[in-house]
Amino acid sequence: GGECLKVVVNEDRISELHEALLVHIMSSLPTKTVLATSVLSKRWRHVWKTVQNLKFDSNLHLEIRAVHDASDLGILVGIAFARHVRNLVLDLDYRQVYYGDVYPSVRFPSVLCIYDNNTLETLTLKHSVILYFPSRVCFNSLRKLYLYKVYFYGEDSVCNLLCGCPSLGDLVVHSGCVQTFTIAVPSLQRLTIVHELGSGCCVINAPSLKYLNIRGFNYLKSCLIEKAPELAEAKVSDVSNIKNENILESLTSAKRLSLRLSPLEIKYPSGRIFHQLLSLELHTDKRKWWNLLSPMLEASPKLQILKLTDLDMSSAKGNRISQKWIQPKCVPECLLFDLETFVWTGYEWQRKDEKEVATYILRNTGSLKKATFSTKPIEPVKLKKLKKRREMLNELASLGRASNPCDFVFESI
């Protein structure tokens, strides 16, 4: 009999896929990898040009010197725009590249932004990027804009950027450098501002805003929220240097609030009622936080969920000076009829002031269904301390059940 010759053929099954599927797969890959596919074969030579998600990362494949403009960057962004890019990420992270005493920055090619762009939906700019927009941009389809530690060349650049995004719904600003940061975007629904924006002020005019997160204004002098009638959820924290009561005054339409601030840092607006507020979280690591609790309970007649949170589990927490809590003059309406859930994370059971607050709430609730207390862990060898904590928590449980039958949960964090 004759010999049987077995031929093994290496099949390129990926290249046989439909181009739309190839583009979808490549959209999730780093841009450097996408560009490299052009040398695989004739079939792959032009596929990368139809990818609509591009990410330019200076640590990987951009070499840009410390100049005010960069032709390489302009070419790359120009290619992206010409190919109708939908999602563009530009990360010029120079934290590890150092020239003398100056960290280099690169100006974003604003000349490419003045022409109608009806495809770009998401734009992310990070780190050493200078934004200079002498005229209004034309990002008609941009819905998400994320700015991380970028530098604006004057207040006009901020205005010309935001005014040129008529469909913008989500804006994140993480630090920045500008004297006055004005956010006037009628379509904006979600806004997050983290850390300082300089030593000036922030003005927010967003009539469609539904979510607001403000955190870390250590150097901001003021924050003015002019219009936010549709605001449903807001988080405000670390605004110690803002001497402005407008922040809370602008949140009265919210249904969910998370506040990490002290009444010593910000003034409570008198006469304001939170008619729609259903869920309130107060952080208890701020000085005299309980003096913000009383007016918030009195001004929130429909409150159903109350959360008190302190994630500081350091030993120094127990050394804070205890002061007497000023209780509401009359029992708030929400405690009597609406409050269903009470959660205290980081409850310091040895502190007299925190015990007073917990006792008052449990004693005066009429509709409470569940109460959860979590405390700092205690080493098993400290039997006396464990026993004392158990007695204290059982006392709270019996106090609450005397007002209405509800579930009590005790946890250790």
mmCIF file of C-alpha atoms in Angstrom:
data_model
loop_
_atom_site.group_PDB
_atom_site.id
_atom_site.type_symbol
_atom_site.label_atom_id
_atom_site.label_comp_id
_atom_site.label_asym_id
_atom_site.label_seq_id
_atom_site.Cartn_x
_atom_site.Cartn_y
_atom_site.Cartn_z
ATOM 1 C CA GLY A 1 0.000 0.000 0.000
ATOM 2 C CA GLY A 2 1.063 3.590 -0.624
ATOM 3 C CA GLU A 3 2.029 6.053 2.062
ATOM 4 C CA CYS A 4 -0.584 8.499 3.365
ATOM 5 C CA LEU A 5 0.633 12.106 3.291
ATOM 6 C CA LYS A 6 -1.077 14.360 5.906
ATOM 7 C CA VAL A 7 -1.004 18.044 5.119
ATOM 8 C CA VAL A 8 -1.595 20.532 7.950
ATOM 9 C CA VAL A 9 -2.930 23.903 6.894
ATOM 10 C CA ASN A 10 -2.804 26.874 9.284
ATOM 11 C CA GLU A 11 -6.169 28.504 8.790
ATOM 12 C CA ASP A 12 -6.635 32.211 9.428
ATOM 13 C CA ARG A 13 -10.226 32.040 10.600
ATOM 14 C CA ILE A 14 -10.188 35.537 12.106
ATOM 15 C CA SER A 15 -9.551 37.145 8.730
ATOM 16 C CA GLU A 16 -12.596 35.345 7.357
ATOM 17 C CA LEU A 17 -14.904 37.129 9.780
ATOM 18 C CA HIS A 18 -17.192 39.855 8.562
ATOM 19 C CA GLU A 19 -15.563 43.300 8.673
ATOM 20 C CA ALA A 20 -18.236 44.700 11.016
ATOM 21 C CA LEU A 21 -17.368 41.997 13.563
ATOM 22 C CA LEU A 22 -13.644 42.672 13.193
ATOM 23 C CA VAL A 23 -14.201 46.367 13.827
ATOM 24 C CA HIS A 24 -16.276 45.568 16.902
ATOM 25 C CA ILE A 25 -13.484 43.382 18.321
ATOM 26 C CA MET A 26 -10.785 45.950 17.578
ATOM 27 C CA SER A 27 -12.778 48.741 19.231
ATOM 28 C CA SER A 28 -12.019 47.183 22.621
ATOM 29 C CA LEU A 29 -8.254 47.003 22.005
ATOM 30 C CA PRO A 30 -5.607 49.669 22.711
ATOM 31 C CA THR A 31 -5.006 51.938 19.727
ATOM 32 C CA LYS A 32 -1.371 50.791 19.501
ATOM 33 C CA THR A 33 -2.558 47.226 18.978
ATOM 34 C CA VAL A 34 -5.199 48.320 16.486
ATOM 35 C CA LEU A 35 -2.622 50.157 14.348
ATOM 36 C CA ALA A 36 -0.316 47.124 14.418
ATOM 37 C CA THR A 37 -2.948 44.968 12.692
ATOM 38 C CA SER A 38 -2.438 46.894 9.447
ATOM 39 C CA VAL A 39 0.730 44.887 8.674
ATOM 40 C CA LEU A 40 -0.811 41.447 9.109
ATOM 41 C CA SER A 41 -2.006 41.083 5.521
ATOM 42 C CA LYS A 42 -3.742 42.902 2.684
ATOM 43 C CA ARG A 43 -7.052 41.979 4.300
ATOM 44 C CA TRP A 44 -6.089 43.935 7.444
ATOM 45 C CA ARG A 45 -4.421 46.917 5.788
ATOM 46 C CA HIS A 46 -7.372 49.280 6.033
ATOM 47 C CA VAL A 47 -9.624 47.679 8.668
ATOM 48 C CA TRP A 48 -8.170 49.796 11.494
ATOM 49 C CA LYS A 49 -9.308 52.990 9.757
ATOM 50 C CA THR A 50 -12.958 52.156 10.411
ATOM 51 C CA VAL A 51 -12.510 51.678 14.189
ATOM 52 C CA GLN A 52 -14.466 54.390 16.026
ATOM 53 C CA ASN A 53 -12.928 54.019 19.488
ATOM 54 C CA LEU A 54 -9.378 55.341 19.803
ATOM 55 C CA LYS A 55 -7.222 55.823 22.889
ATOM 56 C CA PHE A 56 -3.960 57.789 22.673
ATOM 57 C CA ASP A 57 -1.689 57.110 25.648
ATOM 58 C CA SER A 58 1.605 59.012 25.858
ATOM 59 C CA ASN A 59 3.211 56.329 28.019
ATOM 60 C CA LEU A 60 2.758 53.800 25.233
ATOM 61 C CA HIS A 61 3.283 55.393 21.857
ATOM 62 C CA LEU A 62 3.209 59.201 21.867
ATOM 63 C CA GLU A 63 6.429 61.090 22.158
ATOM 64 C CA ILE A 64 5.627 64.787 22.579
ATOM 65 C CA ARG A 65 8.119 67.368 23.771
ATOM 66 C CA ALA A 66 7.445 70.187 26.202
ATOM 67 C CA VAL A 67 5.994 72.643 23.710
ATOM 68 C CA HIS A 68 2.809 74.683 23.532
ATOM 69 C CA ASP A 69 1.634 72.803 20.460
ATOM 70 C CA ALA A 70 2.350 69.372 19.041
ATOM 71 C CA SER A 71 2.041 68.488 15.376
ATOM 72 C CA ASP A 72 2.047 64.784 16.172
ATOM 73 C CA LEU A 73 -0.958 65.192 18.435
ATOM 74 C CA GLY A 74 -2.768 67.291 15.838
ATOM 75 C CA ILE A 75 -2.191 64.641 13.180
ATOM 76 C CA LEU A 76 -3.442 61.830 15.390
ATOM 77 C CA VAL A 77 -6.568 63.706 16.511
ATOM 78 C CA GLY A 78 -7.125 64.833 12.927
ATOM 79 C CA ILE A 79 -7.053 61.213 11.749
ATOM 80 C CA ALA A 80 -9.502 60.276 14.487
ATOM 81 C CA PHE A 81 -11.927 63.039 13.499
ATOM 82 C CA ALA A 82 -11.594 62.246 9.802
ATOM 83 C CA ARG A 83 -12.489 58.626 10.534
ATOM 84 C CA HIS A 84 -15.623 59.724 12.418
ATOM 85 C CA VAL A 85 -14.371 58.614 15.821
ATOM 86 C CA ARG A 86 -17.101 58.201 18.444
ATOM 87 C CA ASN A 87 -15.071 57.688 21.630
ATOM 88 C CA LEU A 88 -11.727 59.468 22.019
ATOM 89 C CA VAL A 89 -9.403 59.167 25.034
ATOM 90 C CA LEU A 90 -6.282 61.339 25.174
ATOM 91 C CA ASP A 91 -4.039 60.583 28.157
ATOM 92 C CA LEU A 92 -0.800 62.588 28.314
ATOM 93 C CA ASP A 93 0.393 61.314 31.651
ATOM 94 C CA TYR A 94 3.753 62.993 32.223
ATOM 95 C CA ARG A 95 4.031 62.269 35.902
ATOM 96 C CA GLN A 96 7.103 60.124 35.239
ATOM 97 C CA VAL A 97 8.621 62.270 32.485
ATOM 98 C CA TYR A 98 10.459 65.262 33.902
ATOM 99 C CA TYR A 99 12.438 67.992 32.137
ATOM 100 C CA GLY A 100 14.285 70.229 34.568
ATOM 101 C CA ASP A 101 11.771 72.042 36.754
ATOM 102 C CA VAL A 102 8.778 72.012 34.411
ATOM 103 C CA TYR A 103 6.342 69.260 33.604
ATOM 104 C CA PRO A 104 5.581 69.491 29.877
ATOM 105 C CA SER A 105 2.071 70.259 28.634
ATOM 106 C CA VAL A 106 0.560 69.947 25.203
ATOM 107 C CA ARG A 107 -2.125 72.143 23.685
ATOM 108 C CA PHE A 108 -5.151 70.320 22.359
ATOM 109 C CA PRO A 109 -5.597 71.055 18.602
ATOM 110 C CA SER A 110 -8.554 73.418 18.912
ATOM 111 C CA VAL A 111 -8.513 74.285 15.201
ATOM 112 C CA LEU A 112 -9.969 70.841 14.543
ATOM 113 C CA CYS A 113 -12.932 71.537 16.831
ATOM 114 C CA ILE A 114 -14.507 74.506 15.063
ATOM 115 C CA TYR A 115 -15.932 72.388 12.241
ATOM 116 C CA ASP A 116 -19.160 70.454 12.625
ATOM 117 C CA ASN A 117 -18.510 67.132 14.330
ATOM 118 C CA ASN A 118 -21.623 64.981 14.408
ATOM 119 C CA THR A 119 -20.076 61.663 15.434
ATOM 120 C CA LEU A 120 -17.945 62.242 18.566
ATOM 121 C CA GLU A 121 -19.986 61.017 21.549
ATOM 122 C CA THR A 122 -17.430 60.638 24.360
ATOM 123 C CA LEU A 123 -14.283 62.709 24.939
ATOM 124 C CA THR A 124 -11.816 62.019 27.745
ATOM 125 C CA LEU A 125 -8.813 64.303 28.281
ATOM 126 C CA LYS A 126 -6.301 63.508 31.010
ATOM 127 C CA HIS A 127 -3.337 65.215 32.626
ATOM 128 C CA SER A 128 -0.938 67.537 30.810
ATOM 129 C CA VAL A 129 -3.394 68.936 28.278
ATOM 130 C CA ILE A 130 -3.882 72.674 27.726
ATOM 131 C CA LEU A 131 -7.347 73.579 26.478
ATOM 132 C CA TYR A 132 -7.327 76.793 24.491
ATOM 133 C CA PHE A 133 -10.548 77.448 22.596
ATOM 134 C CA PRO A 134 -10.583 81.004 21.185
ATOM 135 C CA SER A 135 -13.912 80.254 19.468
ATOM 136 C CA ARG A 136 -16.830 77.955 20.098
ATOM 137 C CA VAL A 137 -16.347 74.252 19.361
ATOM 138 C CA CYS A 138 -18.852 72.235 17.310
ATOM 139 C CA PHE A 139 -19.288 68.930 19.126
ATOM 140 C CA ASN A 140 -22.936 68.474 18.243
ATOM 141 C CA SER A 141 -23.188 64.820 19.292
ATOM 142 C CA LEU A 142 -20.941 64.882 22.372
ATOM 143 C CA ARG A 143 -22.808 63.352 25.299
ATOM 144 C CA LYS A 144 -20.013 62.589 27.764
ATOM 145 C CA LEU A 145 -17.040 64.817 28.612
ATOM 146 C CA TYR A 146 -14.422 63.769 31.166
ATOM 147 C CA LEU A 147 -11.654 66.209 32.132
ATOM 148 C CA TYR A 148 -8.910 64.999 34.490
ATOM 149 C CA LYS A 149 -6.310 67.538 35.631
ATOM 150 C CA VAL A 150 -6.333 69.574 32.444
ATOM 151 C CA TYR A 151 -5.476 73.264 32.150
ATOM 152 C CA PHE A 152 -7.835 75.864 30.688
ATOM 153 C CA TYR A 153 -6.389 78.895 28.964
ATOM 154 C CA GLY A 154 -8.765 81.435 30.483
ATOM 155 C CA GLU A 155 -12.469 81.483 31.301
ATOM 156 C CA ASP A 156 -13.453 81.996 27.645
ATOM 157 C CA SER A 157 -12.034 78.589 26.806
ATOM 158 C CA VAL A 158 -14.355 76.976 29.339
ATOM 159 C CA CYS A 159 -17.356 78.788 27.879
ATOM 160 C CA ASN A 160 -16.453 78.044 24.256
ATOM 161 C CA LEU A 161 -16.009 74.365 25.029
ATOM 162 C CA LEU A 162 -19.208 73.807 26.998
ATOM 163 C CA CYS A 163 -21.401 76.055 24.844
ATOM 164 C CA GLY A 164 -20.355 74.056 21.801
ATOM 165 C CA CYS A 165 -21.754 70.814 23.208
ATOM 166 C CA PRO A 166 -25.555 71.134 22.851
ATOM 167 C CA SER A 167 -26.170 67.430 23.591
ATOM 168 C CA LEU A 168 -23.857 67.109 26.602
ATOM 169 C CA GLY A 169 -25.470 65.042 29.340
ATOM 170 C CA ASP A 170 -22.565 63.882 31.555
ATOM 171 C CA LEU A 171 -19.663 66.081 32.686
ATOM 172 C CA VAL A 172 -16.823 65.100 35.034
ATOM 173 C CA VAL A 173 -14.230 67.696 36.040
ATOM 174 C CA HIS A 174 -11.391 66.343 38.162
ATOM 175 C CA SER A 175 -9.279 69.287 39.275
ATOM 176 C CA GLY A 176 -8.243 71.955 36.807
ATOM 177 C CA CYS A 177 -6.810 75.434 36.644
ATOM 178 C CA VAL A 178 -9.066 78.423 35.971
ATOM 179 C CA GLN A 179 -10.171 81.421 38.047
ATOM 180 C CA THR A 180 -13.902 81.122 37.376
ATOM 181 C CA PHE A 181 -15.411 77.872 36.186
ATOM 182 C CA THR A 182 -18.878 78.516 34.743
ATOM 183 C CA ILE A 183 -20.956 75.495 33.779
ATOM 184 C CA ALA A 184 -23.932 76.719 31.742
ATOM 185 C CA VAL A 185 -25.237 73.680 29.875
ATOM 186 C CA PRO A 186 -29.027 73.362 29.399
ATOM 187 C CA SER A 187 -28.820 69.665 28.441
ATOM 188 C CA LEU A 188 -26.546 68.572 31.323
ATOM 189 C CA GLN A 189 -28.024 65.826 33.533
ATOM 190 C CA ARG A 190 -25.019 64.518 35.510
ATOM 191 C CA LEU A 191 -22.209 66.639 36.946
ATOM 192 C CA THR A 192 -19.238 65.541 39.041
ATOM 193 C CA ILE A 193 -16.634 68.009 40.296
ATOM 194 C CA VAL A 194 -13.763 66.586 42.304
ATOM 195 C CA HIS A 195 -10.973 68.462 44.121
ATOM 196 C CA GLU A 196 -10.103 72.116 43.640
ATOM 197 C CA LEU A 197 -10.696 74.130 40.509
ATOM 198 C CA GLY A 198 -8.340 76.899 41.536
ATOM 199 C CA SER A 199 -8.838 79.749 43.984
ATOM 200 C CA GLY A 200 -11.792 81.348 42.219
ATOM 201 C CA CYS A 201 -15.434 80.315 42.088
ATOM 202 C CA CYS A 202 -17.686 77.793 40.408
ATOM 203 C CA VAL A 203 -21.033 78.755 38.876
ATOM 204 C CA ILE A 204 -23.489 76.033 37.874
ATOM 205 C CA ASN A 205 -26.465 76.784 35.643
ATOM 206 C CA ALA A 206 -27.942 73.457 34.536
ATOM 207 C CA PRO A 207 -31.761 73.403 34.509
ATOM 208 C CA SER A 208 -31.884 69.716 33.450
ATOM 209 C CA LEU A 209 -29.427 68.502 36.108
ATOM 210 C CA LYS A 210 -30.510 65.321 37.886
ATOM 211 C CA TYR A 211 -27.283 64.185 39.604
ATOM 212 C CA LEU A 212 -24.649 66.329 41.295
ATOM 213 C CA ASN A 213 -21.460 65.267 43.059
ATOM 214 C CA ILE A 214 -19.253 67.980 44.593
ATOM 215 C CA ARG A 215 -16.180 66.895 46.529
ATOM 216 C CA GLY A 216 -12.936 68.384 47.767
ATOM 217 C CA PHE A 217 -13.178 72.150 47.237
ATOM 218 C CA ASN A 218 -10.244 72.929 49.486
ATOM 219 C CA TYR A 219 -9.278 76.106 47.633
ATOM 220 C CA LEU A 220 -12.530 77.207 46.042
ATOM 221 C CA LYS A 221 -13.945 80.434 47.461
ATOM 222 C CA SER A 222 -17.559 79.984 46.421
ATOM 223 C CA CYS A 223 -19.903 77.669 44.582
ATOM 224 C CA LEU A 224 -23.096 79.119 43.158
ATOM 225 C CA ILE A 225 -25.803 76.780 41.907
ATOM 226 C CA GLU A 226 -28.202 79.005 40.007
ATOM 227 C CA LYS A 227 -30.741 76.595 38.550
ATOM 228 C CA ALA A 228 -31.295 72.906 39.277
ATOM 229 C CA PRO A 229 -35.071 72.377 39.588
ATOM 230 C CA GLU A 230 -34.947 68.726 38.462
ATOM 231 C CA LEU A 231 -32.123 67.630 40.750
ATOM 232 C CA ALA A 232 -32.909 64.180 42.162
ATOM 233 C CA GLU A 233 -29.626 63.073 43.777
ATOM 234 C CA ALA A 234 -26.736 65.061 45.208
ATOM 235 C CA LYS A 235 -23.524 64.343 47.109
ATOM 236 C CA VAL A 236 -21.634 67.174 48.806
ATOM 237 C CA SER A 237 -18.429 66.649 50.778
ATOM 238 C CA ASP A 238 -15.295 68.467 51.948
ATOM 239 C CA VAL A 239 -16.316 72.036 51.200
ATOM 240 C CA SER A 240 -14.744 73.560 54.294
ATOM 241 C CA ASN A 241 -13.559 76.766 52.622
ATOM 242 C CA ILE A 242 -16.819 77.645 50.877
ATOM 243 C CA LYS A 243 -18.635 80.251 52.965
ATOM 244 C CA ASN A 244 -21.855 79.925 51.038
ATOM 245 C CA GLU A 245 -25.259 78.647 52.102
ATOM 246 C CA ASN A 246 -26.452 78.437 48.512
ATOM 247 C CA ILE A 247 -25.319 74.834 48.179
ATOM 248 C CA LEU A 248 -27.932 73.351 50.508
ATOM 249 C CA GLU A 249 -30.486 75.904 49.386
ATOM 250 C CA SER A 250 -30.137 74.608 45.824
ATOM 251 C CA LEU A 251 -30.701 70.975 46.791
ATOM 252 C CA THR A 252 -34.266 71.238 48.096
ATOM 253 C CA SER A 253 -35.707 69.327 45.123
ATOM 254 C CA ALA A 254 -33.473 66.279 45.710
ATOM 255 C CA LYS A 255 -34.876 62.877 46.567
ATOM 256 C CA ARG A 256 -31.522 61.479 47.732
ATOM 257 C CA LEU A 257 -28.835 63.419 49.588
ATOM 258 C CA SER A 258 -25.399 62.509 50.919
ATOM 259 C CA LEU A 259 -23.728 65.248 52.976
ATOM 260 C CA ARG A 260 -20.228 65.124 54.406
ATOM 261 C CA LEU A 261 -19.853 68.529 55.989
ATOM 262 C CA SER A 262 -20.024 70.273 59.329
ATOM 263 C CA PRO A 263 -22.567 72.927 60.353
ATOM 264 C CA LEU A 264 -19.499 74.915 61.393
ATOM 265 C CA GLU A 265 -18.359 74.972 57.766
ATOM 266 C CA ILE A 266 -21.591 75.768 56.014
ATOM 267 C CA LYS A 267 -24.721 77.607 57.083
ATOM 268 C CA TYR A 268 -28.058 75.847 56.988
ATOM 269 C CA PRO A 269 -30.591 77.867 54.937
ATOM 270 C CA SER A 270 -33.416 78.898 57.254
ATOM 271 C CA GLY A 271 -36.982 78.230 56.171
ATOM 272 C CA ARG A 272 -36.058 75.710 53.492
ATOM 273 C CA ILE A 273 -38.043 72.476 53.234
ATOM 274 C CA PHE A 274 -36.866 69.298 51.503
ATOM 275 C CA HIS A 275 -40.343 68.221 50.390
ATOM 276 C CA GLN A 276 -39.111 65.434 48.051
ATOM 277 C CA LEU A 277 -36.293 64.013 50.175
ATOM 278 C CA LEU A 278 -36.659 60.254 50.697
ATOM 279 C CA SER A 279 -33.091 59.216 51.561
ATOM 280 C CA LEU A 280 -30.545 61.151 53.636
ATOM 281 C CA GLU A 281 -26.952 60.198 54.440
ATOM 282 C CA LEU A 282 -24.910 62.242 56.900
ATOM 283 C CA HIS A 283 -21.243 61.561 57.582
ATOM 284 C CA THR A 284 -20.520 61.631 61.292
ATOM 285 C CA ASP A 285 -16.789 62.329 61.101
ATOM 286 C CA LYS A 286 -17.375 66.083 60.844
ATOM 287 C CA ARG A 287 -17.400 68.399 63.874
ATOM 288 C CA LYS A 288 -20.838 68.814 65.462
ATOM 289 C CA TRP A 289 -22.442 66.894 62.629
ATOM 290 C CA TRP A 290 -25.480 66.190 64.815
ATOM 291 C CA ASN A 291 -26.416 69.874 64.751
ATOM 292 C CA LEU A 292 -27.025 69.446 61.024
ATOM 293 C CA LEU A 293 -29.128 66.347 61.648
ATOM 294 C CA SER A 294 -31.838 68.178 63.615
ATOM 295 C CA PRO A 295 -32.757 70.793 60.971
ATOM 296 C CA MET A 296 -32.552 68.194 58.197
ATOM 297 C CA LEU A 297 -35.020 65.920 60.001
ATOM 298 C CA GLU A 298 -37.358 68.824 60.680
ATOM 299 C CA ALA A 299 -37.232 69.933 57.031
ATOM 300 C CA SER A 300 -37.748 66.468 55.464
ATOM 301 C CA PRO A 301 -41.360 65.390 56.120
ATOM 302 C CA LYS A 302 -41.240 62.409 53.705
ATOM 303 C CA LEU A 303 -37.889 60.934 54.739
ATOM 304 C CA GLN A 304 -37.914 57.117 54.585
ATOM 305 C CA ILE A 305 -34.213 56.201 54.812
ATOM 306 C CA LEU A 306 -31.675 57.694 57.222
ATOM 307 C CA LYS A 307 -27.997 56.711 57.050
ATOM 308 C CA LEU A 308 -25.305 57.912 59.428
ATOM 309 C CA THR A 309 -21.857 56.992 58.169
ATOM 310 C CA ASP A 310 -18.366 57.166 59.634
ATOM 311 C CA LEU A 311 -15.773 55.054 57.879
ATOM 312 C CA ASP A 312 -12.963 56.362 60.103
ATOM 313 C CA MET A 313 -12.127 53.357 62.236
ATOM 314 C CA SER A 314 -8.892 54.768 63.665
ATOM 315 C CA SER A 315 -8.232 54.736 67.380
ATOM 316 C CA ALA A 316 -8.274 58.542 67.443
ATOM 317 C CA LYS A 317 -11.982 58.516 66.700
ATOM 318 C CA GLY A 318 -12.873 57.558 70.251
ATOM 319 C CA ASN A 319 -10.881 60.525 71.589
ATOM 320 C CA ARG A 320 -13.126 63.159 70.041
ATOM 321 C CA ILE A 321 -14.656 65.566 72.510
ATOM 322 C CA SER A 322 -18.262 64.690 73.303
ATOM 323 C CA GLN A 323 -20.778 67.526 73.299
ATOM 324 C CA LYS A 324 -24.463 67.565 74.015
ATOM 325 C CA TRP A 325 -26.752 67.181 71.047
ATOM 326 C CA ILE A 326 -29.397 69.852 70.562
ATOM 327 C CA GLN A 327 -32.569 67.879 69.919
ATOM 328 C CA PRO A 328 -35.407 69.163 67.725
ATOM 329 C CA LYS A 329 -38.001 71.212 69.605
ATOM 330 C CA CYS A 330 -40.755 68.912 68.349
ATOM 331 C CA VAL A 331 -40.487 65.350 67.099
ATOM 332 C CA PRO A 332 -40.009 65.582 63.313
ATOM 333 C CA GLU A 333 -42.908 64.386 61.207
ATOM 334 C CA CYS A 334 -40.735 61.953 59.271
ATOM 335 C CA LEU A 335 -39.796 60.040 62.438
ATOM 336 C CA LEU A 336 -43.401 59.646 63.498
ATOM 337 C CA PHE A 337 -44.890 58.533 60.197
ATOM 338 C CA ASP A 338 -42.417 57.795 57.377
ATOM 339 C CA LEU A 339 -38.958 56.612 58.471
ATOM 340 C CA GLU A 340 -38.624 52.902 57.612
ATOM 341 C CA THR A 341 -34.869 52.267 57.478
ATOM 342 C CA PHE A 342 -32.176 53.483 59.874
ATOM 343 C CA VAL A 343 -28.528 52.558 59.194
ATOM 344 C CA TRP A 344 -25.562 53.666 61.291
ATOM 345 C CA THR A 345 -22.201 52.617 59.875
ATOM 346 C CA GLY A 346 -19.289 53.177 62.255
ATOM 347 C CA TYR A 347 -21.470 53.667 65.337
ATOM 348 C CA GLU A 348 -19.259 54.530 68.315
ATOM 349 C CA TRP A 349 -21.209 52.887 71.125
ATOM 350 C CA GLN A 350 -18.945 54.299 73.874
ATOM 351 C CA ARG A 351 -19.629 57.942 72.987
ATOM 352 C CA LYS A 352 -22.392 59.662 74.927
ATOM 353 C CA ASP A 353 -23.381 62.036 72.115
ATOM 354 C CA GLU A 354 -23.820 59.229 69.572
ATOM 355 C CA LYS A 355 -25.843 57.222 72.057
ATOM 356 C CA GLU A 356 -28.114 60.240 72.586
ATOM 357 C CA VAL A 357 -28.776 60.537 68.857
ATOM 358 C CA ALA A 358 -29.491 56.813 68.425
ATOM 359 C CA THR A 359 -31.767 56.765 71.485
ATOM 360 C CA TYR A 360 -33.769 59.772 70.307
ATOM 361 C CA ILE A 361 -34.364 58.346 66.826
ATOM 362 C CA LEU A 362 -35.339 54.861 68.014
ATOM 363 C CA ARG A 363 -37.576 56.195 70.753
ATOM 364 C CA ASN A 364 -39.553 58.437 68.408
ATOM 365 C CA THR A 365 -39.965 56.308 65.283
ATOM 366 C CA GLY A 366 -43.441 55.027 64.508
ATOM 367 C CA SER A 367 -42.941 53.178 61.206
ATOM 368 C CA LEU A 368 -39.408 51.802 61.480
ATOM 369 C CA LYS A 369 -38.989 48.393 59.793
ATOM 370 C CA LYS A 370 -35.238 47.826 60.038
ATOM 371 C CA ALA A 371 -32.352 49.291 62.029
ATOM 372 C CA THR A 372 -28.736 48.351 61.340
ATOM 373 C CA PHE A 373 -25.770 49.281 63.548
ATOM 374 C CA SER A 374 -22.184 48.439 62.617
ATOM 375 C CA THR A 375 -19.313 49.057 65.020
ATOM 376 C CA LYS A 376 -15.552 48.831 65.087
ATOM 377 C CA PRO A 377 -14.280 45.241 65.672
ATOM 378 C CA ILE A 378 -13.216 44.250 69.174
ATOM 379 C CA GLU A 379 -10.546 41.637 69.807
ATOM 380 C CA PRO A 380 -12.053 38.412 71.223
ATOM 381 C CA VAL A 381 -9.657 38.509 74.191
ATOM 382 C CA LYS A 382 -11.293 41.711 75.451
ATOM 383 C CA LEU A 383 -14.272 39.901 76.936
ATOM 384 C CA LYS A 384 -15.409 42.735 79.198
ATOM 385 C CA LYS A 385 -15.522 45.188 76.327
ATOM 386 C CA LEU A 386 -17.402 42.721 74.152
ATOM 387 C CA LYS A 387 -19.948 42.183 76.901
ATOM 388 C CA LYS A 388 -20.422 45.896 77.449
ATOM 389 C CA ARG A 389 -20.957 46.531 73.760
ATOM 390 C CA ARG A 390 -23.496 43.712 73.561
ATOM 391 C CA GLU A 391 -25.425 45.149 76.484
ATOM 392 C CA MET A 392 -25.445 48.600 74.920
ATOM 393 C CA LEU A 393 -26.716 47.320 71.564
ATOM 394 C CA ASN A 394 -29.366 45.149 73.212
ATOM 395 C CA GLU A 395 -30.524 48.219 75.092
ATOM 396 C CA LEU A 396 -30.976 50.078 71.817
ATOM 397 C CA ALA A 397 -32.838 47.120 70.322
ATOM 398 C CA SER A 398 -35.289 46.918 73.209
ATOM 399 C CA LEU A 399 -35.772 50.665 73.021
ATOM 400 C CA GLY A 400 -36.645 50.501 69.345
ATOM 401 C CA ARG A 401 -38.986 47.532 69.674
ATOM 402 C CA ALA A 402 -40.868 49.349 72.407
ATOM 403 C CA SER A 403 -41.878 51.967 69.828
ATOM 404 C CA ASN A 404 -42.674 49.570 66.962
ATOM 405 C CA PRO A 405 -41.733 46.012 65.918
ATOM 406 C CA CYS A 406 -38.719 46.115 63.596
ATOM 407 C CA ASP A 407 -35.680 44.066 62.667
ATOM 408 C CA PHE A 408 -32.378 44.950 64.334
ATOM 409 C CA VAL A 409 -29.077 43.997 62.731
ATOM 410 C CA PHE A 410 -25.727 44.376 64.492
ATOM 411 C CA GLU A 411 -22.551 44.134 62.418
ATOM 412 C CA SER A 412 -18.821 44.589 62.871
ATOM 413 C CA ILE A 413 -16.805 46.466 60.224
#
